[in-house]
Short mmCIF file of C-alpha atoms and ligand atoms in Angstrom, two decimals:
data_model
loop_
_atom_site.label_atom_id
_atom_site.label_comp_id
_atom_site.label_asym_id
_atom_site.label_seq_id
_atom_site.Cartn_x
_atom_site.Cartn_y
_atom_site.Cartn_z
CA UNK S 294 41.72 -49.14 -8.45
CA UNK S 295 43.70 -51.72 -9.86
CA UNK S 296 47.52 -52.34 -9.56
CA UNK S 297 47.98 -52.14 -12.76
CA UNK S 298 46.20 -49.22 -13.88
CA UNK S 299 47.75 -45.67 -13.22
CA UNK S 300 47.04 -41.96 -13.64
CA UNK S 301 49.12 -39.62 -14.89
CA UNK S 302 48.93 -35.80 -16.02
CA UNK S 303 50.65 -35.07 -19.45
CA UNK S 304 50.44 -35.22 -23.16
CA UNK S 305 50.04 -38.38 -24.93
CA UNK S 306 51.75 -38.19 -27.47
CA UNK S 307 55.33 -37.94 -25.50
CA UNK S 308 54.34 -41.54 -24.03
CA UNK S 309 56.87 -44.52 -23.81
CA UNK S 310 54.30 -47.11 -24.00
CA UNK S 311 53.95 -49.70 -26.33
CA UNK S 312 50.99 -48.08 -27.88
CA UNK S 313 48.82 -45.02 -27.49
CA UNK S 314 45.03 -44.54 -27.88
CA UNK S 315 43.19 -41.85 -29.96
CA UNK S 316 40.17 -40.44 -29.76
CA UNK S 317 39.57 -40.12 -33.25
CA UNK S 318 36.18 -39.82 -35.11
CA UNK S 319 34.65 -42.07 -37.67
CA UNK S 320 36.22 -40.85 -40.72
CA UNK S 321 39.69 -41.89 -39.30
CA UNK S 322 40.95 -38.41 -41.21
CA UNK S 323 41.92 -36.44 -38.10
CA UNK S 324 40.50 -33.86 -36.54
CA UNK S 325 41.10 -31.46 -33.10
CA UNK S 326 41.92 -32.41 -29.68
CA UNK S 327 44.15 -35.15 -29.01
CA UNK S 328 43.65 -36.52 -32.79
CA UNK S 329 45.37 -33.54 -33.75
CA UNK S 330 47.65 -33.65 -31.49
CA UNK S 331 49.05 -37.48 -32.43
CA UNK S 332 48.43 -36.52 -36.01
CA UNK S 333 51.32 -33.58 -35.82
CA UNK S 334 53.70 -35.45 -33.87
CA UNK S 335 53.28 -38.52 -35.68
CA UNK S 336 53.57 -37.06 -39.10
CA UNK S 337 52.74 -37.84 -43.04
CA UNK S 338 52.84 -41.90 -42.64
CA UNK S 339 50.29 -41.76 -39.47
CA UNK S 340 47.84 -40.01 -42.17
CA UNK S 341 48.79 -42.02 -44.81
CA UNK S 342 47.76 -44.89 -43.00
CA UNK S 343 44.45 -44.27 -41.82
CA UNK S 344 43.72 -42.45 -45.34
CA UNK S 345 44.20 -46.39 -46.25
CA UNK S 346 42.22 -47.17 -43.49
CA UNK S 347 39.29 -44.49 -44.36
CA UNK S 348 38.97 -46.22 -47.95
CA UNK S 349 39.13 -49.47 -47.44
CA UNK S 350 36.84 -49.83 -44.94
CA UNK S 351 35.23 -46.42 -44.14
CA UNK S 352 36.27 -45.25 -41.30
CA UNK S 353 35.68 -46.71 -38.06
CA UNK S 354 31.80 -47.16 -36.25
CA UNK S 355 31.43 -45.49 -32.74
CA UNK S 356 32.78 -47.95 -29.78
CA UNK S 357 35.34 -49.46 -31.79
CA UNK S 358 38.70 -49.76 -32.42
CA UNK S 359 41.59 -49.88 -34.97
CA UNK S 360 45.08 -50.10 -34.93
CA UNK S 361 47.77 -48.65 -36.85
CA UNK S 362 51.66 -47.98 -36.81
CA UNK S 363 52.78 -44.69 -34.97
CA UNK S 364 55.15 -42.79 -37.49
CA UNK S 365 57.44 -40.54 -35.29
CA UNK S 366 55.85 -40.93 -32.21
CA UNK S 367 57.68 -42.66 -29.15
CA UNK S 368 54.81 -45.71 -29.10
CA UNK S 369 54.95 -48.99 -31.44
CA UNK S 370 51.63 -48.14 -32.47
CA UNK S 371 47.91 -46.37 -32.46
CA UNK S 372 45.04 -47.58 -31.79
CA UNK S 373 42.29 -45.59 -32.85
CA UNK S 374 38.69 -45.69 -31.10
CA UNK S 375 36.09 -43.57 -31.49
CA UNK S 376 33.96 -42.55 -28.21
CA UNK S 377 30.09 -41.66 -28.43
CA UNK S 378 29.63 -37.92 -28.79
CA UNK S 379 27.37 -36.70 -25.53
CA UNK S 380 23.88 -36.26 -26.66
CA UNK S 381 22.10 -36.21 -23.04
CA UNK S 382 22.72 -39.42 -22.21
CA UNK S 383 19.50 -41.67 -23.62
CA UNK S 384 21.27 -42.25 -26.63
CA UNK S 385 23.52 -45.47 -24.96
CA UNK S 386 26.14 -43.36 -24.90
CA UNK S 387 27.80 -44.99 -21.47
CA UNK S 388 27.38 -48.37 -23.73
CA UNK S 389 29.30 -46.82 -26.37
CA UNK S 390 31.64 -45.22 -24.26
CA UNK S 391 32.76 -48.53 -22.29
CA UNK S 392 33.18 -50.34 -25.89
CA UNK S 393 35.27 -47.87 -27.37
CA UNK S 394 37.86 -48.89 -24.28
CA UNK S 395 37.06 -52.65 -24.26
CA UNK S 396 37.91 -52.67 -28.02
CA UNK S 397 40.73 -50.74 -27.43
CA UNK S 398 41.69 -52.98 -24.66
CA UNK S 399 40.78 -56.51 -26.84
CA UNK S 400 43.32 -55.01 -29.70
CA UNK S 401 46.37 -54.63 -27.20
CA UNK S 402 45.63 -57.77 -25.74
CA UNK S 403 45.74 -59.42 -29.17
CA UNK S 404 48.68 -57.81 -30.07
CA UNK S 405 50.47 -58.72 -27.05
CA UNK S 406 51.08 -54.70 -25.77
CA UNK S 407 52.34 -54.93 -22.44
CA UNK S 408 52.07 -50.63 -21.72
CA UNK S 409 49.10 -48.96 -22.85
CA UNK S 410 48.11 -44.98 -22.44
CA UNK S 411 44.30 -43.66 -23.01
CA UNK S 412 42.86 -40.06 -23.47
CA UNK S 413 40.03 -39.32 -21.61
CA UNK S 414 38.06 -40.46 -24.32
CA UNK S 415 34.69 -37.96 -25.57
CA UNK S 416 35.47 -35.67 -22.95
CA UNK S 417 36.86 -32.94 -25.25
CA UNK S 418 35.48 -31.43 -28.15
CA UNK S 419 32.35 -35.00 -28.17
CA UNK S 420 31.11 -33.39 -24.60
CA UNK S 421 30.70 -36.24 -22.65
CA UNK S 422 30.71 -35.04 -18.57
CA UNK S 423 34.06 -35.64 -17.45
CA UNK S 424 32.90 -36.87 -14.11
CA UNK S 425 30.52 -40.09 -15.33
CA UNK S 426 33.50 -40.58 -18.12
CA UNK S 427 35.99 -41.21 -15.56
CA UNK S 428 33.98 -43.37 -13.43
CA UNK S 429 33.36 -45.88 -16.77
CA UNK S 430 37.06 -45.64 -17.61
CA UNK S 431 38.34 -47.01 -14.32
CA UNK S 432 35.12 -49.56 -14.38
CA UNK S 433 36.10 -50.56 -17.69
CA UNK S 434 39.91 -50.72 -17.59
CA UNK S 435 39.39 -52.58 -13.87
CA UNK S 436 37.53 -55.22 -15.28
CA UNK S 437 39.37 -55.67 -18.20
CA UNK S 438 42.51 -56.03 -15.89
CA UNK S 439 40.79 -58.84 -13.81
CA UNK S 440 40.13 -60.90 -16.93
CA UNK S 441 43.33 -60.65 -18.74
CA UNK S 442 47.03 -60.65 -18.60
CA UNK S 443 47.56 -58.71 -21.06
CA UNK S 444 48.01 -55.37 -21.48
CA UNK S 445 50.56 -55.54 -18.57
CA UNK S 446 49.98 -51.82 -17.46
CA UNK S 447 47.52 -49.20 -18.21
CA UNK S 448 48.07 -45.28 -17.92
CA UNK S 449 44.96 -43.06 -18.00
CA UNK S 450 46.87 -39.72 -19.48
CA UNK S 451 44.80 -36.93 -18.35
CA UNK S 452 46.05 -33.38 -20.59
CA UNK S 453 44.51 -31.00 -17.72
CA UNK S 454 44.55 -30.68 -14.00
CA UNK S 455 41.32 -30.58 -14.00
CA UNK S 456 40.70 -33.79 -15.24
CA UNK S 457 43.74 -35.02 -13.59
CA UNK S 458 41.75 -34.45 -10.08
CA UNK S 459 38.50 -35.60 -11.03
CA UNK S 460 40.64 -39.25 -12.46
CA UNK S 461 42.40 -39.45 -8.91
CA UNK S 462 39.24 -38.75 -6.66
CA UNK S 463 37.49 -41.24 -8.61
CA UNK S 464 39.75 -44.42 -8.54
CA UNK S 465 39.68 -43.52 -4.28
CA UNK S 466 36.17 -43.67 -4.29
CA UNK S 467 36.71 -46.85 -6.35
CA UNK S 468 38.84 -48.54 -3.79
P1 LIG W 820 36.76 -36.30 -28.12
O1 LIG W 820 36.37 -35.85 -29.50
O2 LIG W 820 36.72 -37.82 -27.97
O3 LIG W 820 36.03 -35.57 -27.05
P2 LIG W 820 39.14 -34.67 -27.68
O4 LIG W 820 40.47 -34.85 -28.32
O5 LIG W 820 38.39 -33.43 -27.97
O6 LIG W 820 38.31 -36.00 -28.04
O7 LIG W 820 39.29 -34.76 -26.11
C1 LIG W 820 39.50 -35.94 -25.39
C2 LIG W 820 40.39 -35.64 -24.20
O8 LIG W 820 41.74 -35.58 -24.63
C3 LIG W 820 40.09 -34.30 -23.52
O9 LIG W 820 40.04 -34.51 -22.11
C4 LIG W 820 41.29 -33.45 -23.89
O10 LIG W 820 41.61 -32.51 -22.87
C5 LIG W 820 42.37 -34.50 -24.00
N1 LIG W 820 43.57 -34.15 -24.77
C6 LIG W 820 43.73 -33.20 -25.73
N2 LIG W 820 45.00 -33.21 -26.17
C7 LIG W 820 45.67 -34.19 -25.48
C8 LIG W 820 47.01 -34.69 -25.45
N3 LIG W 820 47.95 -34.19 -26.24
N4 LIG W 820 47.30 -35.71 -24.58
C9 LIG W 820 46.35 -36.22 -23.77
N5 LIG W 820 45.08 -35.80 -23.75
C10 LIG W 820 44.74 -34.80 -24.58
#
């Protein structure tokens, strides 16, 4: 795994990074999970903002990525992706999956984030196995890491032991 990228178990939205990801859906509106969960501990001016966001441009297509202030969360900022929901796995759903965190990536790279924190992107309530999700996020974030500077550090945030384990037996197998 790379020096740079590291695991943790915990909620997201208590992160001191620079900026958090959400797994957010297409409409940008909010939703369950994680979304939710930055939604409520961000407050009105995180929905505000991606109301804005909804109209202007409608929404955001699967695999990429947005950004957006944070309202009362502890981060600069959001940026919101939206992973592939699982339907079997023909439907280039591990394309879709490493795009929403390349995207994600390209943003904080633009923007000059040094800390970033991810979900475990579509493995919640869009169904994607946790195990092949894990093993793309650590591919992707790696080789993002190798190529840039920038985002300094990346934490993987994962909300349940469960996936906690399944993150930290992966990057081994990775090394
Ligand atoms: P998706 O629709 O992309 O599947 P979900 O929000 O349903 O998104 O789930 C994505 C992952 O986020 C799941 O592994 C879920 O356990 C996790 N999750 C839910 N709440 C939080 C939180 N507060 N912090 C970090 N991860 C969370």
């Amino acid at each position: 795994m790379h020096s740079r990228l590291r695991i943790i178990q915990g909620d997201i939205t208590r992160q001191q990074v620079d900026v958090i990801v959400n797994a957010a859906n297409s409409s940008l509106l909010g939703g369950g999970g994680v979304d939710g969960a930055i939604h409520r501990a961000a407050g009105p001016a995180l929905l505000a903002e991606c109301r804005q966001l909804a109209a202007s441009r409608g929404g955001c297509p699967t695999g990429e990525a947005v950004l957006t202030g944070a309202g009362n969360l502890p981060a600069r900022a959001v940026i919101h992706t939206v992973g592939p929901v699982w339907r079997g796995g023909g439907q280039g759903e591990a394309e879709l999956l490493a795009s929403a965190y390349n995207n994600s990536l390209q943003l904080a790279a633009e923007h000059r984030f040094a800390t970033i924190a991810f979900p475990a992107i579509s493995t919640g309530i869009y169904g994607y196995p946790k195990a092949a999700a894990a093993t793309i996020a650590l591919r992707t974030i790696s080789q993002f890491l190798q190529q840039h500077d920038y985002p300094q550090q990346v934490w993987l945030v994962c909300f349940d032991e469960e996936s906690y384990r399944l993150y930290r037996q992966h990057s081994e197998q990775a090394d």
